[in-house]
Tab-separated table of C-alpha atoms and ligand atoms in Angstrom:
chain	number	residue	atom	x	y	z
A	204	MET	CA	0.000	0.000	0.000
A	205	LEU	CA	1.738	3.111	-1.206
A	206	LEU	CA	-0.685	5.697	0.053
A	207	THR	CA	0.099	5.518	3.733
A	208	MET	CA	0.983	8.509	5.846
A	209	SER	CA	4.721	8.534	6.170
A	210	VAL	CA	6.983	10.435	8.483
A	211	LEU	CA	9.949	11.961	6.723
A	212	VAL	CA	12.860	13.851	8.193
A	213	ASP	CA	14.414	16.377	5.849
A	214	GLN	CA	17.954	17.759	5.914
A	215	ASN	CA	16.940	20.412	8.457
A	216	ASP	CA	15.709	17.678	10.813
A	217	ILE	CA	12.185	18.903	10.303
A	218	VAL	CA	9.767	16.047	10.626
A	219	LYS	CA	7.167	16.176	7.909
A	220	TYR	CA	4.075	14.120	7.518
A	221	CYS	CA	2.831	13.570	4.035
A	222	SER	CA	1.223	11.076	1.772
A	223	HIS	CA	3.639	9.224	-0.421
A	224	MET	CA	4.673	11.300	-3.380
A	225	SER	CA	7.575	10.657	-5.700
A	226	GLN	CA	8.665	14.286	-5.440
A	227	SER	CA	7.186	17.102	-3.425
A	228	PRO	CA	5.442	19.489	-5.859
A	229	THR	CA	6.107	22.277	-3.364
A	230	GLU	CA	9.862	21.672	-3.624
A	231	ARG	CA	9.658	22.822	-7.243
A	232	PHE	CA	9.293	26.360	-5.862
A	233	HIS	CA	11.988	25.935	-3.215
A	234	LEU	CA	9.275	26.708	-0.703
A	235	ALA	CA	9.210	25.560	2.900
A	236	PRO	CA	6.438	23.051	3.513
A	237	ALA	CA	3.364	24.047	5.511
A	238	PRO	CA	3.228	22.496	9.013
A	239	ASP	CA	1.939	18.983	9.658
A	240	GLY	CA	-0.595	17.522	7.258
A	241	LEU	CA	-1.363	20.889	5.688
A	242	GLN	CA	1.637	20.319	3.420
A	243	VAL	CA	-0.343	17.547	1.728
A	244	VAL	CA	-2.872	20.189	0.699
A	245	GLN	CA	-0.078	22.567	-0.297
A	246	ASN	CA	1.450	19.822	-2.440
A	247	LEU	CA	-1.826	19.253	-4.269
A	248	LEU	CA	-2.072	22.977	-5.053
A	249	ASN	CA	1.516	23.092	-6.259
A	250	THR	CA	0.919	20.393	-8.860
A	251	ARG	CA	-0.462	23.168	-11.077
A	252	ALA	CA	1.558	24.129	-14.160
A	253	ILE	CA	3.304	27.455	-13.982
A	254	ASP	CA	4.347	28.434	-17.487
A	255	VAL	CA	6.606	31.349	-16.549
A	256	TYR	CA	8.770	28.956	-14.540
A	257	GLY	CA	8.528	26.231	-17.191
A	258	LEU	CA	6.861	23.874	-14.722
A	259	PRO	CA	4.416	21.288	-16.089
A	260	ASP	CA	1.094	20.240	-14.552
A	261	LEU	CA	1.893	17.214	-12.408
A	262	ILE	CA	-1.644	15.872	-12.835
A	263	ALA	CA	-2.059	16.718	-16.523
A	264	ASP	CA	-3.013	13.107	-17.301
A	265	GLY	CA	-3.080	9.649	-15.752
A	266	GLU	CA	0.569	9.020	-16.431
A	267	ALA	CA	1.704	12.234	-14.740
A	268	ALA	CA	-0.687	11.724	-11.812
A	269	SER	CA	0.526	8.138	-11.321
A	270	ARG	CA	4.095	9.394	-11.136
A	271	THR	CA	3.170	12.126	-8.665
A	272	TRP	CA	1.266	9.879	-6.259
A	273	GLU	CA	3.156	6.675	-6.967
A	274	MET	CA	-0.070	4.774	-7.545
A	275	PRO	CA	-1.919	3.728	-10.698
A	276	LEU	CA	-4.221	6.570	-11.778
A	277	SER	CA	-6.147	6.900	-15.046
A	278	ASP	CA	-6.782	9.940	-17.221
A	279	ASP	CA	-10.270	10.135	-15.644
A	280	ASP	CA	-8.637	10.091	-12.200
A	281	ALA	CA	-6.436	12.994	-13.287
A	282	VAL	CA	-9.577	14.947	-14.240
A	283	THR	CA	-11.033	14.184	-10.784
A	284	LEU	CA	-7.811	15.355	-9.121
A	285	ARG	CA	-7.761	18.589	-11.106
A	286	THR	CA	-11.343	19.254	-9.975
A	287	LEU	CA	-10.284	18.544	-6.398
A	288	ARG	CA	-7.417	21.001	-6.816
A	289	SER	CA	-9.794	23.680	-8.134
A	290	ASP	CA	-12.174	23.009	-5.226
A	291	VAL	CA	-9.380	23.504	-2.692
A	292	GLU	CA	-8.283	26.691	-4.474
A	293	ALA	CA	-11.887	27.900	-4.257
A	294	ALA	CA	-11.887	27.040	-0.545
A	295	ILE	CA	-8.756	29.152	-0.036
A	296	ALA	CA	-10.420	32.006	-1.903
A	297	GLY	CA	-13.488	31.525	0.315
A	298	ASP	CA	-15.745	30.804	-2.641
A	299	VAL	CA	-16.773	27.144	-2.880
A	300	ALA	CA	-19.524	25.831	-5.147
A	301	ALA	CA	-21.778	22.993	-3.924
A	302	ARG	CA	-19.830	19.763	-3.932
A	303	PRO	CA	-20.454	16.168	-2.804
A	304	ALA	CA	-19.649	15.127	0.769
A	305	VAL	CA	-16.406	13.258	1.399
A	306	ARG	CA	-16.200	10.196	3.638
A	307	VAL	CA	-13.694	9.899	6.452
A	308	GLU	CA	-13.455	7.576	9.469
A	309	LEU	CA	-12.855	8.447	13.090
A	310	VAL	CA	-10.435	5.997	14.662
A	311	THR	CA	-9.847	5.771	18.411
A	312	ASP	CA	-6.352	4.635	19.338
A	313	ILE	CA	-5.682	2.512	22.429
A	314	ASP	CA	-4.559	5.590	24.387
A	315	GLY	CA	-7.899	7.263	23.667
A	316	THR	CA	-6.634	9.623	20.974
A	317	VAL	CA	-9.223	10.104	18.255
A	318	ARG	CA	-7.947	10.771	14.744
A	319	LEU	CA	-9.345	11.186	11.261
A	320	SER	CA	-8.558	8.336	8.921
A	321	PRO	CA	-9.090	8.757	5.168
A	322	THR	CA	-11.245	6.078	3.532
A	323	GLY	CA	-11.702	4.614	0.063
A	324	THR	CA	-9.151	3.953	-2.621
A	325	GLY	CA	-7.538	5.952	-5.406
A	326	THR	CA	-8.881	9.460	-5.870
A	327	ASP	CA	-11.555	8.888	-3.168
A	328	TRP	CA	-8.758	8.264	-0.674
A	329	ILE	CA	-6.845	11.338	-1.849
A	330	ALA	CA	-9.959	13.559	-1.563
A	331	SER	CA	-10.672	12.092	1.889
A	332	GLU	CA	-7.114	12.836	3.007
A	333	ILE	CA	-7.106	16.364	1.543
A	334	TRP	CA	-10.369	17.497	3.155
A	335	SER	CA	-9.400	15.875	6.468
A	336	GLU	CA	-6.248	17.976	6.491
A	337	VAL	CA	-8.205	21.110	5.567
A	338	LEU	CA	-10.494	20.450	8.543
A	339	LEU	CA	-7.553	19.888	10.915
A	340	ALA	CA	-5.818	23.057	9.656
A	341	GLN	CA	-9.002	25.073	10.160
A	342	LYS	CA	-9.246	23.744	13.733
A	343	ALA	CA	-5.554	24.501	14.341
A	344	ASP	CA	-6.014	27.961	12.794
A	345	THR	CA	-3.229	27.390	10.286
A	346	TRP	CA	-5.590	27.249	7.298
A	347	ARG	CA	-5.682	31.035	6.848
A	348	ARG	CA	-1.889	31.014	6.412
A	349	LEU	CA	-1.987	28.760	3.367
A	350	LYS	CA	-2.118	31.198	0.454
A	351	ARG	CA	-1.631	31.386	-3.281
A	352	CYS	CA	0.963	33.805	-4.642
A	353	LYS	CA	-0.673	37.045	-5.721
A	354	ASN	CA	1.334	37.095	-8.954
A	355	GLU	CA	-1.368	35.900	-11.359
A	356	VAL	CA	1.033	34.029	-13.615
A	357	CYS	CA	2.463	32.210	-10.580
A	358	GLY	CA	-0.218	31.303	-8.041
A	359	SER	CA	1.996	28.811	-6.209
A	360	ALA	CA	0.833	27.822	-2.734
A	361	PHE	CA	2.946	28.997	0.188
A	362	TYR	CA	2.602	28.986	3.946
A	363	ASP	CA	2.723	32.512	5.347
A	364	ARG	CA	4.943	32.554	8.437
A	365	SER	CA	4.942	36.355	8.760
A	366	ARG	CA	3.914	37.556	12.205
A	367	ASN	CA	0.784	39.369	11.068
A	368	ASN	CA	-0.050	36.942	8.239
A	369	SER	CA	0.423	39.702	5.663
A	370	GLY	CA	2.468	37.852	3.006
A	371	VAL	CA	1.157	37.903	-0.548
A	372	TRP	CA	4.114	36.629	-2.636
A	373	HIS	CA	5.522	33.110	-2.621
A	374	ASP	CA	8.916	34.809	-2.964
A	375	VAL	CA	9.380	38.554	-2.510
A	376	LYS	CA	12.564	38.500	-4.612
A	377	THR	CA	10.932	37.002	-7.679
A	378	CYS	CA	7.158	37.480	-7.822
A	379	GLY	CA	7.231	40.489	-5.468
A	380	ASN	CA	9.848	42.178	-7.641
A	381	VAL	CA	7.875	41.590	-10.828
A	382	ALA	CA	4.900	43.351	-9.245
A	383	ASN	CA	7.011	46.226	-7.915
A	384	LEU	CA	8.644	46.665	-11.308
A	385	ARG	CA	5.255	46.762	-12.996
A	386	ALA	CA	3.967	49.331	-10.485
A	387	SER	CA	7.029	51.568	-10.887
A	388	ARG	CA	6.766	51.353	-14.701
A	389	ALA	CA	3.108	52.375	-14.451
A	390	ARG	CA	4.034	55.317	-12.226
A	391	LYS	CA	6.748	56.372	-14.684
A	392	LYS	CA	4.267	56.201	-17.554
A	393	GLU	CA	1.853	58.418	-15.598
A	394	ARG	CA	4.572	61.014	-15.030
A	395	ASN	CA	5.594	61.117	-18.701
B	1330	ZN	ZN1	4.909	33.557	-6.955
């Protein structure tokens, strides 16, 4: 079973929990992962293609999706996953259309700890895991810190660690600079 929660320790000795993926989509942006299971949600968002950085969509079709999740997924599954990704993006924007309920199990461990356990197989399991993590992040109040870069041609998902949660760029040096440059050009144009 490839889709188990695994505990990984990265080079900074940060313990991360994530579902098994061949490569972290978030790493493509050299971004720090969101805390705990929220990085699973961040990873889903960061599968999106970003043309300006020459990054392909990691769930463009079944083949790409299978590589990303290390499990057999069809072209139809890839469509389902792209819809899931759009739904989560809508949730971040606070604008979700009606969508079917997702199943998840509550499991009580021997020490009395109750946890959410995703159910189903394939894309059902992935959707169950994703929405479970969204729920946990909302309860932990970390959800509002998961954002999409304000640069429209970027839109990568980053976790805002700024004290007052005011970050808008995934990277101030790249996307922030592009925006500043555009604004200063516009101001120059106005003056001329
Ligand atoms: Zn960006």
